[in-house]
CSV table of N, CA and C in Angstrom, one decimal:
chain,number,residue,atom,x,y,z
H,184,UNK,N,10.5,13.3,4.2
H,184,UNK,CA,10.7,14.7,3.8
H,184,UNK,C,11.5,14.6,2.5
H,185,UNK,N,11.1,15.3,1.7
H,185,UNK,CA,11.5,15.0,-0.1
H,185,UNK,C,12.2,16.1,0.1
H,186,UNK,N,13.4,16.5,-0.5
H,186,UNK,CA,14.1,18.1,-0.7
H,186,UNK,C,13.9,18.3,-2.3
H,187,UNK,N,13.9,19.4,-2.4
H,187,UNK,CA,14.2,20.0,-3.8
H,187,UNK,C,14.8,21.4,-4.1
H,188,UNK,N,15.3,21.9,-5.0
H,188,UNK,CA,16.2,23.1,-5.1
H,188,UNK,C,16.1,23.4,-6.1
H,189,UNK,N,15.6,24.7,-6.6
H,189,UNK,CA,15.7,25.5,-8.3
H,189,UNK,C,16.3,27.0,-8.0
H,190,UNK,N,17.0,27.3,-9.0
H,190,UNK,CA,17.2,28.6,-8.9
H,190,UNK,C,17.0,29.1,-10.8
H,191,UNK,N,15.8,28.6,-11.1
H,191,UNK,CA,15.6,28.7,-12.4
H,191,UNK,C,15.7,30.7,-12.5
H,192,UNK,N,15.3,31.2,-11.0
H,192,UNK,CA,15.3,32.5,-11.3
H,192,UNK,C,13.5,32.8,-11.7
H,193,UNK,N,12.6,31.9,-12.0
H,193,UNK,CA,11.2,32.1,-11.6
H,193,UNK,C,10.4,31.6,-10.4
H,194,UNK,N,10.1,32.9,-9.6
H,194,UNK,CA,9.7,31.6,-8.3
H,194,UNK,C,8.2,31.5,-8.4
H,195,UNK,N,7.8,32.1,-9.7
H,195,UNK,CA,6.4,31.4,-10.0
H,195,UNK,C,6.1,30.3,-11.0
H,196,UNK,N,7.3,29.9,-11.4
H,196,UNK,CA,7.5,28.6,-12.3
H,196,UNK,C,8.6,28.2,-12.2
H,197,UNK,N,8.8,27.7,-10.8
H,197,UNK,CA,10.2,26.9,-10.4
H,197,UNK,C,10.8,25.2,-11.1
H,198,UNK,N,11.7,25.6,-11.4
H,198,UNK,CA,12.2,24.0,-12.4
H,198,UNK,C,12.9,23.2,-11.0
H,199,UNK,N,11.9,22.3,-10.6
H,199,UNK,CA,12.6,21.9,-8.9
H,199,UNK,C,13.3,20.4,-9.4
H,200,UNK,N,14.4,20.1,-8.7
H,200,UNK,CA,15.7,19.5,-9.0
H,200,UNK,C,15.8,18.5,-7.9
H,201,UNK,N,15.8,17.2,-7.9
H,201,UNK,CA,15.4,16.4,-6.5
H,201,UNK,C,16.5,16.4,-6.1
H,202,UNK,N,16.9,16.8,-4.6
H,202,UNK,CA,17.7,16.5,-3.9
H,202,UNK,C,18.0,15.5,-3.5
H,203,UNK,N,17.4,14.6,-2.6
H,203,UNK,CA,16.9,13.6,-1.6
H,203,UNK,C,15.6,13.6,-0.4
H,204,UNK,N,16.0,12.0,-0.6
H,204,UNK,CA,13.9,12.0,0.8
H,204,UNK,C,14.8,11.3,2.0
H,205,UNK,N,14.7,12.5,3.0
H,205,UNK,CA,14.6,11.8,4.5
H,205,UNK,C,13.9,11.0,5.2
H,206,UNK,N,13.5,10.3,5.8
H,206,UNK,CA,12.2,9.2,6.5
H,206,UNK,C,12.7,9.6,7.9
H,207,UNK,N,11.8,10.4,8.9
H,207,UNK,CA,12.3,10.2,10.5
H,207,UNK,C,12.0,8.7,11.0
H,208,UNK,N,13.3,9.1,12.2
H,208,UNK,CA,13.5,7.9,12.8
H,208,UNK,C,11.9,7.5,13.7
H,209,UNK,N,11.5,8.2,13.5
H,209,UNK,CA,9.8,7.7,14.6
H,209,UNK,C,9.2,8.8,15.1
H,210,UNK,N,8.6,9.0,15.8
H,210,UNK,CA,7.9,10.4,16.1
H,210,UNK,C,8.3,11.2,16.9
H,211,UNK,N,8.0,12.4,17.5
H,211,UNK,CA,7.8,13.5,18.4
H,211,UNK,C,9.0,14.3,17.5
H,212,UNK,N,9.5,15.5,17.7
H,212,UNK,CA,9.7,16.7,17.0
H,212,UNK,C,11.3,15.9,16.6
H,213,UNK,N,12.0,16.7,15.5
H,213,UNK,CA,13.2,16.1,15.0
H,213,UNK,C,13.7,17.0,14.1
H,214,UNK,N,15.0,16.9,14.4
H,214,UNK,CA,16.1,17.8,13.5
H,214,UNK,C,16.9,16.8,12.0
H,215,UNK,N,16.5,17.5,10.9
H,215,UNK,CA,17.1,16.5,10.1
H,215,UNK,C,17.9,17.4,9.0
H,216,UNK,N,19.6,16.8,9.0
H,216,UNK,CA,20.2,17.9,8.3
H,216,UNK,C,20.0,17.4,7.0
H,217,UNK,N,20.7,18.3,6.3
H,217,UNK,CA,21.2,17.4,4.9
H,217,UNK,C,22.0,18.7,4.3
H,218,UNK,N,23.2,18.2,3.5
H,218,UNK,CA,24.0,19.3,3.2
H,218,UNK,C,24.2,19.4,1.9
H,219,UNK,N,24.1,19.9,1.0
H,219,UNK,CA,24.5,20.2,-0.4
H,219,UNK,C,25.0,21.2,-1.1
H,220,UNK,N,25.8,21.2,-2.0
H,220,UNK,CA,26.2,22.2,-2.6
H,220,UNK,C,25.6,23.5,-3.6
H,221,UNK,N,25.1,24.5,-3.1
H,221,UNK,CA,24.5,25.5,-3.9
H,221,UNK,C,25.1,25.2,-5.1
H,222,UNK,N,24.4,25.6,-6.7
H,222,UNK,CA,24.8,25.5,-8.0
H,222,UNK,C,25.1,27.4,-8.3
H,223,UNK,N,26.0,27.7,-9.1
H,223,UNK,CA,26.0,29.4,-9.3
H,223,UNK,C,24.8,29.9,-9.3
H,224,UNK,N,24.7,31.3,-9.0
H,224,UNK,CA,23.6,31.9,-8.9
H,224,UNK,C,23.4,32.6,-8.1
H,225,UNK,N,22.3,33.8,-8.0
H,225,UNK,CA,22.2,34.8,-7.3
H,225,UNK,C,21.1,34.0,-6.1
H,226,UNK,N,19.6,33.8,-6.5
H,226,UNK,CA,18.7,33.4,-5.9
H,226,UNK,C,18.6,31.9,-6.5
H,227,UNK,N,17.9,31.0,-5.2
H,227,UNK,CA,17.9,30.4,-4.8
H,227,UNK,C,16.4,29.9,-4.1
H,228,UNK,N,16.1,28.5,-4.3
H,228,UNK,CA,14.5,28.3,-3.4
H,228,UNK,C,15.0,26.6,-3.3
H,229,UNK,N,14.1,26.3,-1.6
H,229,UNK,CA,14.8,25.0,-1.3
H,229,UNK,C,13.2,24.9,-1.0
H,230,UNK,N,12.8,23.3,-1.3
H,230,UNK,CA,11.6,23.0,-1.0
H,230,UNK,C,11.1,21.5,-0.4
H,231,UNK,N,10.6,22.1,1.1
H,231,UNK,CA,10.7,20.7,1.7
H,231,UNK,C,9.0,20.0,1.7
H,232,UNK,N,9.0,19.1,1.3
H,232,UNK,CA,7.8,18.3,1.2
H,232,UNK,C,7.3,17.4,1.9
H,233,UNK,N,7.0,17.0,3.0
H,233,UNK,CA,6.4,16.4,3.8
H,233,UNK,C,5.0,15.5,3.6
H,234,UNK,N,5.1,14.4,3.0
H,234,UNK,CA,4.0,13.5,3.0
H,234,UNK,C,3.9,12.4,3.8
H,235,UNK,N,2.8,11.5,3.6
H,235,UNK,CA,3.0,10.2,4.1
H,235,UNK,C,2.4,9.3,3.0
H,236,UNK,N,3.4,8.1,3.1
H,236,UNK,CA,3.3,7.3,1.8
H,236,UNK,C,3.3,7.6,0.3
H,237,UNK,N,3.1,7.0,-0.3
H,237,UNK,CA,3.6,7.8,-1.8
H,237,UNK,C,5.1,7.7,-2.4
H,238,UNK,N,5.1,8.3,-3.3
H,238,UNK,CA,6.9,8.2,-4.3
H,238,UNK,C,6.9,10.0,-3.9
H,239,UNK,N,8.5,9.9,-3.5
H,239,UNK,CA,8.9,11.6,-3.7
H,239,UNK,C,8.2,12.1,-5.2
H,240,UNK,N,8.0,13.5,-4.6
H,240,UNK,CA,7.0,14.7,-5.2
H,240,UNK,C,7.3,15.8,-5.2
H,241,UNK,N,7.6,16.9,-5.2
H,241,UNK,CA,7.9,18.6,-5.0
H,241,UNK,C,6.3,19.1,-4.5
H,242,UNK,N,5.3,18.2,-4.9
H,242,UNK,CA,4.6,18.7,-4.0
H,242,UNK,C,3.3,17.8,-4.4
H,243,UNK,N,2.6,16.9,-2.8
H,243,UNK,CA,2.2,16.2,-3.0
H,243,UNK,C,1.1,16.4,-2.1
H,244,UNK,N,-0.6,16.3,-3.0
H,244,UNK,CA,-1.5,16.6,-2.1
H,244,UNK,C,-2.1,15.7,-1.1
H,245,UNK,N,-2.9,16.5,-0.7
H,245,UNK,CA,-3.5,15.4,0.6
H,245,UNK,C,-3.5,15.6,2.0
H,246,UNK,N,-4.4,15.0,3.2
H,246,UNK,CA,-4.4,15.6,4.1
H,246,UNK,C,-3.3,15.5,5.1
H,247,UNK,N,-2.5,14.5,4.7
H,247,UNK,CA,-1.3,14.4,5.4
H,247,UNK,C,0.1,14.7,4.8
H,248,UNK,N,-0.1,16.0,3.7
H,248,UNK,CA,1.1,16.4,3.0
H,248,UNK,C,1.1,17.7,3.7
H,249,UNK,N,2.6,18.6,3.5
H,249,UNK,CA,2.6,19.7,3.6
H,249,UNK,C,3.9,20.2,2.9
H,250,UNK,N,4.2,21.1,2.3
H,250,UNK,CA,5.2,21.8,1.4
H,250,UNK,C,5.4,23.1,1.9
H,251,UNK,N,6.5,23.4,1.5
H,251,UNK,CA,7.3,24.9,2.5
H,251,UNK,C,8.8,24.9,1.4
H,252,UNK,N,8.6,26.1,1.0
H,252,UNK,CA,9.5,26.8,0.3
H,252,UNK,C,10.3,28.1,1.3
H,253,UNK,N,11.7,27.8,0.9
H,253,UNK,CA,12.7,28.9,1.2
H,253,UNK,C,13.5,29.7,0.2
H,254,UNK,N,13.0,31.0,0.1
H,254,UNK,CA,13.8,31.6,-1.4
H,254,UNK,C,14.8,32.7,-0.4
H,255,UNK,N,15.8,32.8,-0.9
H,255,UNK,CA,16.9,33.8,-0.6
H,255,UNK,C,18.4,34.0,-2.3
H,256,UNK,N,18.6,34.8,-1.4
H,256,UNK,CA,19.8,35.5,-2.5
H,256,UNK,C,21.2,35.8,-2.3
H,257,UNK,N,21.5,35.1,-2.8
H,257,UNK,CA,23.2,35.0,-2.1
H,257,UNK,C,23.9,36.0,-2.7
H,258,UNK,N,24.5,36.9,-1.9
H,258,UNK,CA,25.3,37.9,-1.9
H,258,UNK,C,26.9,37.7,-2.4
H,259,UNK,N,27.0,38.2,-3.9
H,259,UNK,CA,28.3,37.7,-5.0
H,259,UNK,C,29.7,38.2,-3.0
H,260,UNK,N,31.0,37.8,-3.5
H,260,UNK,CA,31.8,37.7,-2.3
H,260,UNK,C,32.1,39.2,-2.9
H,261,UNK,N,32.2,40.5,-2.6
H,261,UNK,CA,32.5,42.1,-2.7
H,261,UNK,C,34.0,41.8,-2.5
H,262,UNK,N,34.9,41.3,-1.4
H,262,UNK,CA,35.7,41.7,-1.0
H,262,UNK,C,37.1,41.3,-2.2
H,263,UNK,N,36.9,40.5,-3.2
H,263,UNK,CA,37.4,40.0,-4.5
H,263,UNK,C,37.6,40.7,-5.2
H,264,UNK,N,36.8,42.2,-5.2
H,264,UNK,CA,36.6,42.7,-6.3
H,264,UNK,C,37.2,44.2,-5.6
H,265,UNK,N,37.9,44.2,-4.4
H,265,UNK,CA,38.5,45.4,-4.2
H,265,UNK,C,39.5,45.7,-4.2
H,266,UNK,N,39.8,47.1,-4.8
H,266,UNK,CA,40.9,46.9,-5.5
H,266,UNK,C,42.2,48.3,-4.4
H,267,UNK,N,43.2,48.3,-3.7
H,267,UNK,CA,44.0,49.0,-3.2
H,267,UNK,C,44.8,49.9,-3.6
C-alpha cells in the first residue's frame, strides 16, 4: 500500500507527495495505520494505492492495482478567535 497526500488545493491536478509503502503481513483482511502530520491548510486528499509488485506509484495500472482517494477540509480552530 503506497500513501500519498496533496493539498495543492486542485483535486483535479493533485501534486501527490509520497508518504510511505506498507507491505501486509500475509493475507485475509488487515488493519494498517500510519500516522503523519497534516502540512497547513484548509483541504486536504490522502491517496492509498494498492498494487502488486512494482516501485511505489500514486497510481499504478493493472489488474491487480487499485487507488482510492480521501479529500476533506479541516475546519481553522474558531474558539482562538473568540473574543469576551
Amino acid at each position: 500500500l503506497d500513501l500519498y497526500y496533496s493539498n495543492s488545493g486542485d483535486l483535479s491536478n493533485p501534486n501527490w507527495v509520497y508518504i510511505e509503502t506498507n507491505q501486509p503481513s500475509g493475507g485475509n483482511e488487515q488493519t494498517i495505520v500510519v500516522q503523519f502530520d497534516l502540512p497547513p491548510g484548509l483541504n486536504h486528499v490522502i491517496r492509498g494505492n494498492y498494487r502488486w509488485k512494482g516501485k511505489p506509484s500514486s497510481c499504478t495500472g493493472g489488474k491487480w492495482a487499485d487507488a482510492d482517494d480521501l479529500a476533506f477540509t479541516v475546519r481553522p480552530n474558531i474558539s482562538d478567535n473568540i473574543f469576551v
